[in-house]
């Protein structure tokens, strides 16, 4: 059984910073891409940032230059450093992992989400 667990959300003032962490655990043969998505109230879930197993990254245009995604393959972990936060970054942030449990099972796995609120 695979578990994806996020941490690091909270309340921060505009212009502030937060760091989200996510770790995958359980029966894992290999992890391909890992990423962060977010969903604001009344909106669809959207990609924030994604990183491949080789460290290739891509970002939503709205967060480029402010957010940085990184990963630690030894720990099956991915991080999101968020700087210069804006009110429009307020959302529930979800960690995603494209991983293989065994030679016949590969799929997308999601965490439970962590709330990020940017407000003065």
PDB file of C-alpha atoms in Angstrom:
ATOM      1  CA  UNK A   1       0.000   0.000   0.000  1.00  0.00           C
ATOM      2  CA  UNK A   2       1.401   3.383  -1.037  1.00  0.00           C
ATOM      3  CA  UNK A   3       0.960   6.479   1.098  1.00  0.00           C
ATOM      4  CA  UNK A   4       1.560  10.059   0.034  1.00  0.00           C
ATOM      5  CA  UNK A   5       1.805  12.494   2.947  1.00  0.00           C
ATOM      6  CA  UNK A   6       2.162  16.283   2.695  1.00  0.00           C
ATOM      7  CA  UNK A   7       3.137  18.766   5.371  1.00  0.00           C
ATOM      8  CA  UNK A   8       4.101  22.407   5.731  1.00  0.00           C
ATOM      9  CA  UNK A   9       0.933  24.322   4.915  1.00  0.00           C
ATOM     10  CA  UNK A  10      -0.377  27.156   7.023  1.00  0.00           C
ATOM     11  CA  UNK A  11      -1.272  30.821   7.231  1.00  0.00           C
ATOM     12  CA  UNK A  12       1.210  33.376   5.932  1.00  0.00           C
ATOM     13  CA  UNK A  13       1.093  37.079   5.131  1.00  0.00           C
ATOM     14  CA  UNK A  14       1.426  38.355   1.558  1.00  0.00           C
ATOM     15  CA  UNK A  15       5.085  38.435   0.584  1.00  0.00           C
ATOM     16  CA  UNK A  16       5.937  35.657   2.985  1.00  0.00           C
ATOM     17  CA  UNK A  17       7.317  32.175   2.391  1.00  0.00           C
ATOM     18  CA  UNK A  18       6.332  28.587   3.066  1.00  0.00           C
ATOM     19  CA  UNK A  19       7.941  25.246   2.302  1.00  0.00           C
ATOM     20  CA  UNK A  20       5.800  22.226   1.542  1.00  0.00           C
ATOM     21  CA  UNK A  21       7.119  18.696   1.914  1.00  0.00           C
ATOM     22  CA  UNK A  22       5.783  15.420   0.608  1.00  0.00           C
ATOM     23  CA  UNK A  23       6.985  11.865   1.082  1.00  0.00           C
ATOM     24  CA  UNK A  24       5.896   8.631  -0.535  1.00  0.00           C
ATOM     25  CA  UNK A  25       6.089   5.408   1.455  1.00  0.00           C
ATOM     26  CA  UNK A  26       5.073   1.780   1.144  1.00  0.00           C
ATOM     27  CA  UNK A  27       5.746  -0.733  -1.584  1.00  0.00           C
ATOM     28  CA  UNK A  28       7.471   1.346  -4.281  1.00  0.00           C
ATOM     29  CA  UNK A  29       9.571  -0.028  -7.093  1.00  0.00           C
ATOM     30  CA  UNK A  30      10.298   3.319  -8.720  1.00  0.00           C
ATOM     31  CA  UNK A  31       9.006   6.883  -8.844  1.00  0.00           C
ATOM     32  CA  UNK A  32       8.815   8.790 -12.085  1.00  0.00           C
ATOM     33  CA  UNK A  33       7.530  12.375 -11.953  1.00  0.00           C
ATOM     34  CA  UNK A  34       6.422  14.065  -8.741  1.00  0.00           C
ATOM     35  CA  UNK A  35       4.512  17.273  -8.540  1.00  0.00           C
ATOM     36  CA  UNK A  36       2.358  19.751  -6.736  1.00  0.00           C
ATOM     37  CA  UNK A  37      -1.166  20.739  -7.714  1.00  0.00           C
ATOM     38  CA  UNK A  38      -3.550  23.143  -6.048  1.00  0.00           C
ATOM     39  CA  UNK A  39      -7.258  23.733  -5.885  1.00  0.00           C
ATOM     40  CA  UNK A  40      -8.826  26.987  -4.780  1.00  0.00           C
ATOM     41  CA  UNK A  41     -12.496  27.194  -3.732  1.00  0.00           C
ATOM     42  CA  UNK A  42     -14.765  27.056  -6.769  1.00  0.00           C
ATOM     43  CA  UNK A  43     -11.901  26.322  -9.150  1.00  0.00           C
ATOM     44  CA  UNK A  44     -10.484  23.259 -10.847  1.00  0.00           C
ATOM     45  CA  UNK A  45      -7.331  21.581  -9.622  1.00  0.00           C
ATOM     46  CA  UNK A  46      -4.319  22.968 -11.486  1.00  0.00           C
ATOM     47  CA  UNK A  47      -0.677  22.083 -11.893  1.00  0.00           C
ATOM     48  CA  UNK A  48       1.716  24.204  -9.845  1.00  0.00           C
ATOM     49  CA  UNK A  49       5.039  22.496 -10.524  1.00  0.00           C
ATOM     50  CA  UNK A  50       6.338  19.124 -11.585  1.00  0.00           C
ATOM     51  CA  UNK A  51       9.755  17.450 -11.528  1.00  0.00           C
ATOM     52  CA  UNK A  52      10.913  14.362 -13.377  1.00  0.00           C
ATOM     53  CA  UNK A  53      13.092  11.611 -11.965  1.00  0.00           C
ATOM     54  CA  UNK A  54      16.032  13.299 -13.729  1.00  0.00           C
ATOM     55  CA  UNK A  55      15.274  16.675 -12.161  1.00  0.00           C
ATOM     56  CA  UNK A  56      13.641  18.347 -15.143  1.00  0.00           C
ATOM     57  CA  UNK A  57      11.109  20.872 -13.889  1.00  0.00           C
ATOM     58  CA  UNK A  58       8.129  22.732 -15.222  1.00  0.00           C
ATOM     59  CA  UNK A  59       6.036  25.410 -13.555  1.00  0.00           C
ATOM     60  CA  UNK A  60       2.724  27.140 -13.984  1.00  0.00           C
ATOM     61  CA  UNK A  61       3.334  30.597 -15.405  1.00  0.00           C
ATOM     62  CA  UNK A  62       1.678  32.168 -12.356  1.00  0.00           C
ATOM     63  CA  UNK A  63       4.366  30.822  -9.996  1.00  0.00           C
ATOM     64  CA  UNK A  64       7.517  30.994 -12.136  1.00  0.00           C
ATOM     65  CA  UNK A  65      10.255  32.902 -10.393  1.00  0.00           C
ATOM     66  CA  UNK A  66       8.535  32.597  -6.997  1.00  0.00           C
ATOM     67  CA  UNK A  67       8.224  28.840  -6.408  1.00  0.00           C
ATOM     68  CA  UNK A  68      10.937  26.191  -6.602  1.00  0.00           C
ATOM     69  CA  UNK A  69      10.328  22.457  -6.740  1.00  0.00           C
ATOM     70  CA  UNK A  70      12.993  19.953  -5.724  1.00  0.00           C
ATOM     71  CA  UNK A  71      13.168  16.287  -4.846  1.00  0.00           C
ATOM     72  CA  UNK A  72      15.239  13.827  -2.854  1.00  0.00           C
ATOM     73  CA  UNK A  73      15.102  10.481  -4.621  1.00  0.00           C
ATOM     74  CA  UNK A  74      16.723   8.670  -1.695  1.00  0.00           C
ATOM     75  CA  UNK A  75      13.846   9.750   0.540  1.00  0.00           C
ATOM     76  CA  UNK A  76      11.074   9.464  -2.088  1.00  0.00           C
ATOM     77  CA  UNK A  77      10.348  13.097  -1.269  1.00  0.00           C
ATOM     78  CA  UNK A  78       9.450  16.264  -3.113  1.00  0.00           C
ATOM     79  CA  UNK A  79       9.462  19.836  -1.821  1.00  0.00           C
ATOM     80  CA  UNK A  80       7.950  23.129  -2.871  1.00  0.00           C
ATOM     81  CA  UNK A  81       9.600  26.337  -1.705  1.00  0.00           C
ATOM     82  CA  UNK A  82       7.105  29.160  -2.089  1.00  0.00           C
ATOM     83  CA  UNK A  83       8.368  32.745  -1.852  1.00  0.00           C
ATOM     84  CA  UNK A  84       6.669  36.109  -2.301  1.00  0.00           C
ATOM     85  CA  UNK A  85       3.292  34.516  -1.701  1.00  0.00           C
ATOM     86  CA  UNK A  86       0.185  36.275  -2.945  1.00  0.00           C
ATOM     87  CA  UNK A  87      -3.442  36.034  -1.907  1.00  0.00           C
ATOM     88  CA  UNK A  88      -4.201  34.214  -5.149  1.00  0.00           C
ATOM     89  CA  UNK A  89      -1.902  31.386  -4.035  1.00  0.00           C
ATOM     90  CA  UNK A  90      -4.446  30.475  -1.373  1.00  0.00           C
ATOM     91  CA  UNK A  91      -5.574  26.915  -2.033  1.00  0.00           C
ATOM     92  CA  UNK A  92      -5.326  23.327  -0.930  1.00  0.00           C
ATOM     93  CA  UNK A  93      -2.039  21.973  -2.240  1.00  0.00           C
ATOM     94  CA  UNK A  94      -1.846  18.319  -3.274  1.00  0.00           C
ATOM     95  CA  UNK A  95       1.226  16.196  -3.817  1.00  0.00           C
ATOM     96  CA  UNK A  96       1.205  13.781  -6.736  1.00  0.00           C
ATOM     97  CA  UNK A  97       3.511  10.909  -7.608  1.00  0.00           C
ATOM     98  CA  UNK A  98       3.618   8.853 -10.774  1.00  0.00           C
ATOM     99  CA  UNK A  99       5.066   5.639  -9.455  1.00  0.00           C
ATOM    100  CA  UNK A 100       5.354   1.916  -9.950  1.00  0.00           C
ATOM    101  CA  UNK A 101       4.499  -0.464  -7.128  1.00  0.00           C
ATOM    102  CA  UNK A 102       5.645  -3.517  -9.034  1.00  0.00           C
ATOM    103  CA  UNK A 103       6.258  -4.595 -12.613  1.00  0.00           C
ATOM    104  CA  UNK A 104       2.525  -4.702 -13.384  1.00  0.00           C
ATOM    105  CA  UNK A 105       1.176  -1.772 -11.380  1.00  0.00           C
ATOM    106  CA  UNK A 106       1.890   1.855 -12.201  1.00  0.00           C
ATOM    107  CA  UNK A 107      -0.308   4.837 -11.503  1.00  0.00           C
ATOM    108  CA  UNK A 108      -0.907   8.309 -10.111  1.00  0.00           C
ATOM    109  CA  UNK A 109      -1.025   8.628  -6.337  1.00  0.00           C
ATOM    110  CA  UNK A 110      -2.274  11.647  -4.396  1.00  0.00           C
ATOM    111  CA  UNK A 111      -1.838  13.019  -0.918  1.00  0.00           C
ATOM    112  CA  UNK A 112      -4.674  14.263   1.236  1.00  0.00           C
ATOM    113  CA  UNK A 113      -3.810  17.922   0.658  1.00  0.00           C
ATOM    114  CA  UNK A 114      -2.470  20.715   2.835  1.00  0.00           C
ATOM    115  CA  UNK A 115      -4.080  24.137   3.183  1.00  0.00           C
ATOM    116  CA  UNK A 116      -2.106  27.246   2.273  1.00  0.00           C
ATOM    117  CA  UNK A 117      -3.731  30.553   3.176  1.00  0.00           C
ATOM    118  CA  UNK A 118      -2.143  33.875   2.236  1.00  0.00           C
ATOM    119  CA  UNK A 119      -3.790  36.722   4.090  1.00  0.00           C
ATOM    120  CA  UNK A 120      -2.949  39.789   6.135  1.00  0.00           C
TER     121      UNK A 120
END
